[in-house]
Coordinates of N, CA and C and ligand atoms in Angstrom, one line a residue:
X29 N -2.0 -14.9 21.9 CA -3.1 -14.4 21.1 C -3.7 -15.5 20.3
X30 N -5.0 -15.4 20.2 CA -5.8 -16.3 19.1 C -5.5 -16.0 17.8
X31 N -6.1 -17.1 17.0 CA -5.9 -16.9 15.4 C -6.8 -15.2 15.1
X32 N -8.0 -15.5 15.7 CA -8.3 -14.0 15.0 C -7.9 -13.1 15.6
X33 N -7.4 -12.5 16.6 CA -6.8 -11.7 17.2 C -5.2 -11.5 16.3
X34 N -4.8 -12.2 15.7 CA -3.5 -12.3 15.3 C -4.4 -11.7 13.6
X35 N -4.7 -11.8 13.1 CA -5.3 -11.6 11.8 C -5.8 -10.3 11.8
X36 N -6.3 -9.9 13.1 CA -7.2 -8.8 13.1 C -5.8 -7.4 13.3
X37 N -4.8 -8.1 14.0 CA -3.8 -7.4 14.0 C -2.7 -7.1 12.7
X38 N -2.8 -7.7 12.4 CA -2.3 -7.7 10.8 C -2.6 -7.0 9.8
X39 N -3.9 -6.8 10.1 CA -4.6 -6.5 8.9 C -4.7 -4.8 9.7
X40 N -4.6 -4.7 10.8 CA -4.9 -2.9 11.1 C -3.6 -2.4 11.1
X41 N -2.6 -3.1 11.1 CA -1.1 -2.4 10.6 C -1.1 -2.3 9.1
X42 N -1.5 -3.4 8.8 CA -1.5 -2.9 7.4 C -2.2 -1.6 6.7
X43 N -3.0 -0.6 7.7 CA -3.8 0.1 7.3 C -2.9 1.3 6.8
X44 N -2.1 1.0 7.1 CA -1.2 2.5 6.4 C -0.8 2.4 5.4
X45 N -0.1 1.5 4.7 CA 0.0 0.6 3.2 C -1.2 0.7 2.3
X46 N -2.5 0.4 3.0 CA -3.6 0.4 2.2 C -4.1 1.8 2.0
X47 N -3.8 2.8 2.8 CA -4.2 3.9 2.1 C -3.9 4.8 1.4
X48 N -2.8 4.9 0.6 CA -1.6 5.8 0.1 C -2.1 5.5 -1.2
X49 N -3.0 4.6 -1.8 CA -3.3 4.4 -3.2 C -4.3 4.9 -3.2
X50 N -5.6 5.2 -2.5 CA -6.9 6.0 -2.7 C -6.5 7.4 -2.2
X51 N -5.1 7.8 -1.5 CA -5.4 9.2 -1.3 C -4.6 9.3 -2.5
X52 N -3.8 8.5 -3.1 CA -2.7 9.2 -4.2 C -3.8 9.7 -5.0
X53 N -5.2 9.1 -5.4 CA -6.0 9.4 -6.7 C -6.3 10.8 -6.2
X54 N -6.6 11.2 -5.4 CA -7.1 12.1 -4.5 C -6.4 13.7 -4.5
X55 N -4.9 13.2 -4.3 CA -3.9 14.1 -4.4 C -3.0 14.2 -5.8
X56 N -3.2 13.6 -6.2 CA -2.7 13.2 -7.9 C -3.1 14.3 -8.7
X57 N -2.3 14.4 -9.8 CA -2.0 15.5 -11.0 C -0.5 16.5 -10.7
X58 N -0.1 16.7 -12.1 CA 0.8 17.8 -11.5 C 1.7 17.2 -12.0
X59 N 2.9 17.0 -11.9 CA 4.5 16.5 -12.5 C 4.3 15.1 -12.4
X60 N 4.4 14.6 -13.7 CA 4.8 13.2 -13.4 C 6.1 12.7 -13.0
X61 N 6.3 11.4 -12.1 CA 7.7 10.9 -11.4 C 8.3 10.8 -12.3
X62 N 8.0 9.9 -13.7 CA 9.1 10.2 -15.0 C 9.7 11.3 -15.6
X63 N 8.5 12.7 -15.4 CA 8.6 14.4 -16.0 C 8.3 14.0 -17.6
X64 N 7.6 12.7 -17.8 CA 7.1 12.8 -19.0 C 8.1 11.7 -19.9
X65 N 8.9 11.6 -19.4 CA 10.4 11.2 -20.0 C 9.7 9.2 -20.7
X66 N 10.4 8.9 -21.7 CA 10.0 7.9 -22.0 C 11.3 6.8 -22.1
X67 N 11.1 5.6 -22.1 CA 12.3 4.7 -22.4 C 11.7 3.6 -23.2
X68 N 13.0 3.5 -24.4 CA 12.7 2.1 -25.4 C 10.9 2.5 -26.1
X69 N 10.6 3.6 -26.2 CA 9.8 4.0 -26.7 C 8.2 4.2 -26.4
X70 N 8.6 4.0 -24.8 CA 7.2 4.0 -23.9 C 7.3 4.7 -22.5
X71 N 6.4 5.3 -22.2 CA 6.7 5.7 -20.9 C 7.4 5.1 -20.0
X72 N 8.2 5.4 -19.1 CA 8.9 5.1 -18.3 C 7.9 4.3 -17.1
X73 N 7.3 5.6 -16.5 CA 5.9 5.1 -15.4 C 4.7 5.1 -16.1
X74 N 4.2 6.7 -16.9 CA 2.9 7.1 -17.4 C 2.6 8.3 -16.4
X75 N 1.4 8.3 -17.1 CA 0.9 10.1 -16.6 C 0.3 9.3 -15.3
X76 N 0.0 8.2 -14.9 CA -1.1 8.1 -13.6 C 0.0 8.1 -12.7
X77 N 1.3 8.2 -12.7 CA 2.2 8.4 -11.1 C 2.6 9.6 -10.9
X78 N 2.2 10.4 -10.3 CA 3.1 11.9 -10.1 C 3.3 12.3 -8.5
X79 N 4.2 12.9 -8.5 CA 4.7 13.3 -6.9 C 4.1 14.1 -6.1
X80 N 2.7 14.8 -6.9 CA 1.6 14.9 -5.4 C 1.3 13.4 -5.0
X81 N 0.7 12.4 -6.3 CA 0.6 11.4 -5.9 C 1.0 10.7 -4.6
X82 N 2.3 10.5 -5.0 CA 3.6 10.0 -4.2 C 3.6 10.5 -2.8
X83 N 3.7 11.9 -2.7 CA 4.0 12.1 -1.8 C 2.7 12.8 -0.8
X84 N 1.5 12.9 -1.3 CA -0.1 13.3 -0.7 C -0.2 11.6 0.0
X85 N 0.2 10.6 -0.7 CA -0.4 9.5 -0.5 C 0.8 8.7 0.6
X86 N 1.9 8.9 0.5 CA 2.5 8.4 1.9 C 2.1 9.7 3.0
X87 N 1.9 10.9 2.9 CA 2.3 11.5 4.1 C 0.4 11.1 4.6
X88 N -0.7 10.7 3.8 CA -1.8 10.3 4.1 C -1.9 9.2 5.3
X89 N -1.1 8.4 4.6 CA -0.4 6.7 5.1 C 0.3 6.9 6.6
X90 N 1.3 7.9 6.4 CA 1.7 7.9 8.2 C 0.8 8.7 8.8
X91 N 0.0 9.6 8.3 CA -0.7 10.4 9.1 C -2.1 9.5 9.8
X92 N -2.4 8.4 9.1 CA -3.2 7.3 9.3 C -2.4 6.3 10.9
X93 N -1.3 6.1 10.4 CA -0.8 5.1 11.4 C -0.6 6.2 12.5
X94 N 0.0 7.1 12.6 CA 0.1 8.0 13.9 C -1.1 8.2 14.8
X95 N -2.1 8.3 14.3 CA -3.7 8.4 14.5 C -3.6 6.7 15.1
X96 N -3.4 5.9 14.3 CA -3.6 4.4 15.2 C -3.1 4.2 16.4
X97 N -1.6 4.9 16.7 CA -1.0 5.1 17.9 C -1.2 5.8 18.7
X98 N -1.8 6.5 18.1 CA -3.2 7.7 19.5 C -3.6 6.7 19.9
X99 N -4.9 6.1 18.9 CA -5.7 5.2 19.5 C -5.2 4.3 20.7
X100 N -3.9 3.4 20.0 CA -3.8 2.0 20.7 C -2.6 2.3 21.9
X101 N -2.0 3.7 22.2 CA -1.2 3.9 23.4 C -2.0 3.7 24.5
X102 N -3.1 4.2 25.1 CA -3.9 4.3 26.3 C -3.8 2.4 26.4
X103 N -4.1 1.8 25.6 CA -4.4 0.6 25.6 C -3.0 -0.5 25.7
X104 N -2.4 -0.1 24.8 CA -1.2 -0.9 24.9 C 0.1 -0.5 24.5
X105 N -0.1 0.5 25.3 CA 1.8 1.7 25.5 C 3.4 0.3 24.6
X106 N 3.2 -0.8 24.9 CA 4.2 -1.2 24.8 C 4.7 -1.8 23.4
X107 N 3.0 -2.0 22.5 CA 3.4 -2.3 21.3 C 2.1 -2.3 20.3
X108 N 1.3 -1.2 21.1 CA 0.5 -0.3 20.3 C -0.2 -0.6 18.9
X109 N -0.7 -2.2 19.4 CA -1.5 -3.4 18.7 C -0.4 -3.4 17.5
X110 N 1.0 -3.8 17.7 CA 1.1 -4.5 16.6 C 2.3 -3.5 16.3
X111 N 2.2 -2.6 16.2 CA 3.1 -1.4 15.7 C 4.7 -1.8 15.9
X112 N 4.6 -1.9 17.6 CA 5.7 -2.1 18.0 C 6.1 -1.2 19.5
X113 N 7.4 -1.1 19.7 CA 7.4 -0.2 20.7 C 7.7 1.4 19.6
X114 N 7.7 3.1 20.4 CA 7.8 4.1 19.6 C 8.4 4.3 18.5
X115 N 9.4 3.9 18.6 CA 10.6 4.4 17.8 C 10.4 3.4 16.7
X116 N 10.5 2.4 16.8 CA 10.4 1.5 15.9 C 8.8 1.5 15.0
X117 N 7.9 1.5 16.0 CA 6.6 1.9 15.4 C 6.5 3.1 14.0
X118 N 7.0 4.0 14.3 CA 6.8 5.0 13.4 C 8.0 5.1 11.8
X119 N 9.0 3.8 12.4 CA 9.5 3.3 11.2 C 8.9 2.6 10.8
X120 N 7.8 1.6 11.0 CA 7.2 0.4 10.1 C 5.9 1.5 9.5
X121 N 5.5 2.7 9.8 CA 4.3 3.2 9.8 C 5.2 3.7 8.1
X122 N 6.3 4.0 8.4 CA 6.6 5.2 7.0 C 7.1 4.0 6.0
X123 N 7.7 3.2 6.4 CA 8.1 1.9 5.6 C 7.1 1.3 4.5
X124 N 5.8 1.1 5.7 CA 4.5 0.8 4.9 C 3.7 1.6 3.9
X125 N 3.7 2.8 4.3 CA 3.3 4.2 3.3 C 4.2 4.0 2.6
X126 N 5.5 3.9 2.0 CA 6.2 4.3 1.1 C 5.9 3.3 0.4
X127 N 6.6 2.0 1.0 CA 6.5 0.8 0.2 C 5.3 0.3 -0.9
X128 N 4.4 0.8 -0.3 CA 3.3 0.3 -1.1 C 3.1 1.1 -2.0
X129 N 3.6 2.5 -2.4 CA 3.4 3.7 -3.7 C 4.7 3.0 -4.0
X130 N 5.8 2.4 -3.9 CA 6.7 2.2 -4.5 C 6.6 1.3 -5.1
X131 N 5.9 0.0 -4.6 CA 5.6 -0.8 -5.4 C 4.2 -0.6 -6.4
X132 N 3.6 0.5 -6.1 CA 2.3 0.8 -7.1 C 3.8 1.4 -8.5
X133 N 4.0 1.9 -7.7 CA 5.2 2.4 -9.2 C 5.9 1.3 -10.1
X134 N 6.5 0.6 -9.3 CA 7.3 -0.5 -10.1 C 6.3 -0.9 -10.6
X135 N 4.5 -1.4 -10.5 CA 3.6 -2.1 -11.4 C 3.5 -1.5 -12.2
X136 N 3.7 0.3 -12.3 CA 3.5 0.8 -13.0 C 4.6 0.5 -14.4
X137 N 6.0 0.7 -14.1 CA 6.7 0.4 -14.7 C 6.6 -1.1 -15.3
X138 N 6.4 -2.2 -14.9 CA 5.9 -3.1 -15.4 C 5.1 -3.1 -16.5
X139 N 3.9 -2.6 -16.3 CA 2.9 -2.2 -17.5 C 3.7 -1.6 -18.5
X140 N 4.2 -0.4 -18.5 CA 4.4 0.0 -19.5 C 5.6 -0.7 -20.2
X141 N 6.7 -1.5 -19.8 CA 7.6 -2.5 -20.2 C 6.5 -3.3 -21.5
X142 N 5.4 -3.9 -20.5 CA 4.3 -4.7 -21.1 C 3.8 -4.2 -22.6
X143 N 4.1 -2.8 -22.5 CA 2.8 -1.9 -24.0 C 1.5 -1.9 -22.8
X144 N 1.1 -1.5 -21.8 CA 0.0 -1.2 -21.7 C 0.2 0.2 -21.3
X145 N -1.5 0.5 -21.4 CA -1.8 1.8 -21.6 C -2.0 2.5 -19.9
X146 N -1.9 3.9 -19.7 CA -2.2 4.3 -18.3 C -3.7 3.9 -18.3
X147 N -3.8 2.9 -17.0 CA -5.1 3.2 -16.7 C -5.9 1.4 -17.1
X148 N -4.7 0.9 -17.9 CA -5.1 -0.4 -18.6 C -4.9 -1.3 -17.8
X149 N -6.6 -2.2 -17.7 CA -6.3 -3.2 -16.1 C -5.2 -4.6 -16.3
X150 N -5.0 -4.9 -15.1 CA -3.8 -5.4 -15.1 C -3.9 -6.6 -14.0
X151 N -4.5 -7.7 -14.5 CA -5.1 -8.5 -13.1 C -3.9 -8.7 -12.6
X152 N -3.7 -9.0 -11.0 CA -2.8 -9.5 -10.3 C -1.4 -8.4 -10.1
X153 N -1.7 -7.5 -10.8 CA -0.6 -6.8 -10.9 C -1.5 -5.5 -10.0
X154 N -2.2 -4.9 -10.9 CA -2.5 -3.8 -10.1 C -3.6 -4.1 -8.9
X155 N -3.7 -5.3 -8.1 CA -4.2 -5.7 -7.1 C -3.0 -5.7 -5.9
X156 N -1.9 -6.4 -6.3 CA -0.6 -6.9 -5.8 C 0.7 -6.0 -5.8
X157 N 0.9 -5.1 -6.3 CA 1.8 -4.3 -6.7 C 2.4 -3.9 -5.2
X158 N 1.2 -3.1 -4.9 CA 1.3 -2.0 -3.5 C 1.7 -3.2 -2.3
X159 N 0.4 -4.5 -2.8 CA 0.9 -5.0 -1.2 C 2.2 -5.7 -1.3
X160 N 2.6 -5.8 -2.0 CA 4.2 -6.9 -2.1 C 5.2 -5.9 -2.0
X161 N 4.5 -4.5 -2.8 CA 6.0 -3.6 -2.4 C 5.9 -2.7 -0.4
X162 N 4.7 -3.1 0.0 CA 4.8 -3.0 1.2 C 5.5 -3.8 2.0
X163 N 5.0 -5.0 1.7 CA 6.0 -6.1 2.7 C 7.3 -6.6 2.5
X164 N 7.5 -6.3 1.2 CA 8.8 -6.5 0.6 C 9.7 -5.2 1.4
X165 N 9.3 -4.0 1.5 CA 10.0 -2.8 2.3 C 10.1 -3.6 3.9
X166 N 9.0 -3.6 4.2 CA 9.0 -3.8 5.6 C 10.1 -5.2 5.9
X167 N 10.0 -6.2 4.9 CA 10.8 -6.9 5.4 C 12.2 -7.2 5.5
X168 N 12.4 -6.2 4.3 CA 14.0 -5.4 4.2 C 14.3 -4.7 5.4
X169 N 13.6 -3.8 5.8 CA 14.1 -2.9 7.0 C 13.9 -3.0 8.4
X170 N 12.6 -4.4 8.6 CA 11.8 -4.3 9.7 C 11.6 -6.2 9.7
X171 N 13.2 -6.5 9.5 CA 12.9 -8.3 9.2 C 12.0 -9.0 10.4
X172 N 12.5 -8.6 11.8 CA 12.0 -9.2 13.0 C 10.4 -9.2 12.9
X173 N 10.4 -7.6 13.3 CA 8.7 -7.1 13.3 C 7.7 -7.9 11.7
X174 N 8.5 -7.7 10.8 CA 8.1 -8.7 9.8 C 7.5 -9.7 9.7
X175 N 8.6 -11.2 10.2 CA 8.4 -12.3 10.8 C 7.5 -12.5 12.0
X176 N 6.9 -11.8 12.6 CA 6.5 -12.0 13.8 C 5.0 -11.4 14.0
X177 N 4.8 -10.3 12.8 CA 3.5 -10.3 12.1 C 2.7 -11.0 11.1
X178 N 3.5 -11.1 10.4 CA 3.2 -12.4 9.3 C 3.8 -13.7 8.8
X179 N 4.4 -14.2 9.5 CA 5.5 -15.6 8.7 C 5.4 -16.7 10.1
X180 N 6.0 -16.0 11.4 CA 6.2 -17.0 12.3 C 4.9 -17.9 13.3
X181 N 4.7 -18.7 13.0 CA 3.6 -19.4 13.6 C 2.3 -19.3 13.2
X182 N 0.6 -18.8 13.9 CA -0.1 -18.4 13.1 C -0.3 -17.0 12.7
X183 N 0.7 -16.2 12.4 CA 1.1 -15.0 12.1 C 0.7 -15.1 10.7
X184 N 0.9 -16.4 10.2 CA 1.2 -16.7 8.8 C -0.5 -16.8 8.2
X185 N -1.2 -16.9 9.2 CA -2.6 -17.1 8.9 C -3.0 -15.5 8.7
X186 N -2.4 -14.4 9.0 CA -2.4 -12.8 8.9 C -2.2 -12.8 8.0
X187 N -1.1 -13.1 7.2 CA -1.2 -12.9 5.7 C -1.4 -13.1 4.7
X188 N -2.0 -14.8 5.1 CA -3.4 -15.2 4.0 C -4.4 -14.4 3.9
X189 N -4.7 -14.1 5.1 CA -5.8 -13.2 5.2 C -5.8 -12.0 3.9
X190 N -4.7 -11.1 4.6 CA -4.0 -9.8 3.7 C -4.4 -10.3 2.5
X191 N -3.8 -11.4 2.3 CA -3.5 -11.5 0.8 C -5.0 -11.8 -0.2
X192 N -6.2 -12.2 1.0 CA -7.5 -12.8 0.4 C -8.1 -11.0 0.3
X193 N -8.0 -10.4 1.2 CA -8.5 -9.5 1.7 C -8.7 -8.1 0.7
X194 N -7.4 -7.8 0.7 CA -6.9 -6.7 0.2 C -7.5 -6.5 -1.3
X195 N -7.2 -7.8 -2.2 CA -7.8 -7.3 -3.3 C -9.7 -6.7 -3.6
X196 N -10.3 -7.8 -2.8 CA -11.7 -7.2 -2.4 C -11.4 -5.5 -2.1
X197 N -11.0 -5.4 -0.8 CA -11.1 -4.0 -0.3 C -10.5 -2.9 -1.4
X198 N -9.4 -3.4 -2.1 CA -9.5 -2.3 -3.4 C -10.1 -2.1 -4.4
X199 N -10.7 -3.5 -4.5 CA -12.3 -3.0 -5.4 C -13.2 -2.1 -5.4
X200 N -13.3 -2.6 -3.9 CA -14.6 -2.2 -3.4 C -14.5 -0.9 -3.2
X201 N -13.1 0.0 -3.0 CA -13.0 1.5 -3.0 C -12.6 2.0 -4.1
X202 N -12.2 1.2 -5.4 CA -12.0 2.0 -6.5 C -13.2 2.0 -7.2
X203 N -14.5 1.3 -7.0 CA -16.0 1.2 -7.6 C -16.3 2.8 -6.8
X204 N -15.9 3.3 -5.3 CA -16.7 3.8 -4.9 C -16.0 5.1 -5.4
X205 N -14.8 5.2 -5.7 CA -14.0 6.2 -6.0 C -14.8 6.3 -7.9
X206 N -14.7 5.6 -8.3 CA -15.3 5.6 -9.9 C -16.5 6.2 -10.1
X207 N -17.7 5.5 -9.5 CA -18.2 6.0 -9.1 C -18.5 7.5 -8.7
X208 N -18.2 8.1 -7.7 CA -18.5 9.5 -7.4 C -17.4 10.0 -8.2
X209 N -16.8 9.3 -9.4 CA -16.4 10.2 -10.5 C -14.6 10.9 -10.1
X210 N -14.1 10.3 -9.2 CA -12.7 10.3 -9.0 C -11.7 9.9 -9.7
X211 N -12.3 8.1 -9.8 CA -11.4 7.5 -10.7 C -11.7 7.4 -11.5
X212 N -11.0 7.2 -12.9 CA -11.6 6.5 -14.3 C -11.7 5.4 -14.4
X213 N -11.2 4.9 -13.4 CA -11.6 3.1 -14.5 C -12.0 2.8 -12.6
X214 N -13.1 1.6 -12.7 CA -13.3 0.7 -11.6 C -12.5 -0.9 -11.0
X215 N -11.3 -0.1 -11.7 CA -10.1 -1.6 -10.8 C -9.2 -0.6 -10.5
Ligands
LIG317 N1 -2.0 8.6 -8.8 C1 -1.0 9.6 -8.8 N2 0.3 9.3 -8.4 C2 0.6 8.1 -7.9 C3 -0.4 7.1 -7.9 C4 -1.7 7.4 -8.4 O1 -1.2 10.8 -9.2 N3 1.9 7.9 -7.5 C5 -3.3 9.0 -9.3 C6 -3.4 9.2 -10.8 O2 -4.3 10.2 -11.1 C7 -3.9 7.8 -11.3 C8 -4.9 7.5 -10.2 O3 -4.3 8.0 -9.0 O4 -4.5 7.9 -12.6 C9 -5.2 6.0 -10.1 O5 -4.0 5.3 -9.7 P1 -3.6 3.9 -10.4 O6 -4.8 3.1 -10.7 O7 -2.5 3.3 -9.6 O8 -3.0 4.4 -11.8 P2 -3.5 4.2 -13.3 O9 -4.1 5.5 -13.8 O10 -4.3 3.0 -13.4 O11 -2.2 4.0 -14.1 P3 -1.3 2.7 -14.3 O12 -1.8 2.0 -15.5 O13 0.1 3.3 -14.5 O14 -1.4 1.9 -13.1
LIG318 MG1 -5.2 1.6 -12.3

């Protein structure tokens, strides 16, 4: 595979990770993951994480990757641009949905460690959160497929990419989310 063909694949696995934070806004309200609960005299998470969140926004995330393995079986039955072969596939698919609301959580928890407020921007953090707790999961559970998507050879040029990429594309959907009045804040 070429550099962009390797980048291009990278980045469409990654598509299930990237979506679990614009559906959470979507599916969000209702019980917070804390239940309100506070520590050392601050929220634990805050009101913006709750378990429609959580859980509207991974089952969004595999319902996304499953839909990719429609697509890319006819084409490439054996590893379904990237995915992998089946079984394994639909473990990196749920790995990557979870991981990345898990790590939107821990940022959350960070913040409020910090004294910030729900909702209060947070450069590098609330850009980075989701994708580090994606790949961080994936590469706890899925070390091989891991390395071999992003680290070994020009695989490693995939996740410069990710890493240039991602924060743009979350901009550019939380303006459009703010905008049509979903989100409150435009980061
Ligand atoms: N959301 C949710 N549950 C989640 C993640 C997000 O309900 N697990 C919803 C909340 O309504 C949240 C919105 O999506 O306000 C935007 O998410 P995000 O920007 O991650 O949260 P913030 O409101 O900015 O809160 P924080 O400061 O804790 O990041
Ligand atoms: Mg936010």
């Amino acid at each position: 595979m070429d550099v962009l063909q390797t980048i291009a694949q990278g980045i469409w696995v990654f598509l299930p990770a990237l979506l679990p934070n614009s559906a959470a806004v979507l599916f969000g309200g209702g019980t917070p993951i804390d239940f309100g609960r506070s520590w050392r005299g601050k929220r634990v998470l805050g009101g913006g994480k709750t378990w429609n969140g959580l859980l509207g926004g991974v089952a969004s995330g595999v319902l996304l990757g499953f839909i990719q393995l429609l697509v890319a079986s006819p084409f490439d039955a054996e590893n379904h641009f990237g995915f992998g072969p089946i079984p394994q596939a639909v473990g990196v698919i749920f790995v990557l949905a979870l991981g990345s609301l898990l790590g939107d959580i821990t940022g959350a928890f960070i913040k409020r460690r910090l004294g910030m407020a729900r909702g209060e921007k947070a450069i590098g953090l609330d850009q980075y959160d989701f994708v580090a707790g994606a790949l961080l999961l994936a590469l706890l559970i899925f070390p091989a497929w891991f390395l071999k998507t992003y680290v070994q050879g020009e695989a490693i040029f995939a996740l410069i990419a990710l890493l240039i990429l991602v924060p743009l594309i979350h901009r550019a959907v939380n303006v459009i989310g703010y905008r049509r009045g979903l989100k409150k804040e435009p980061w």
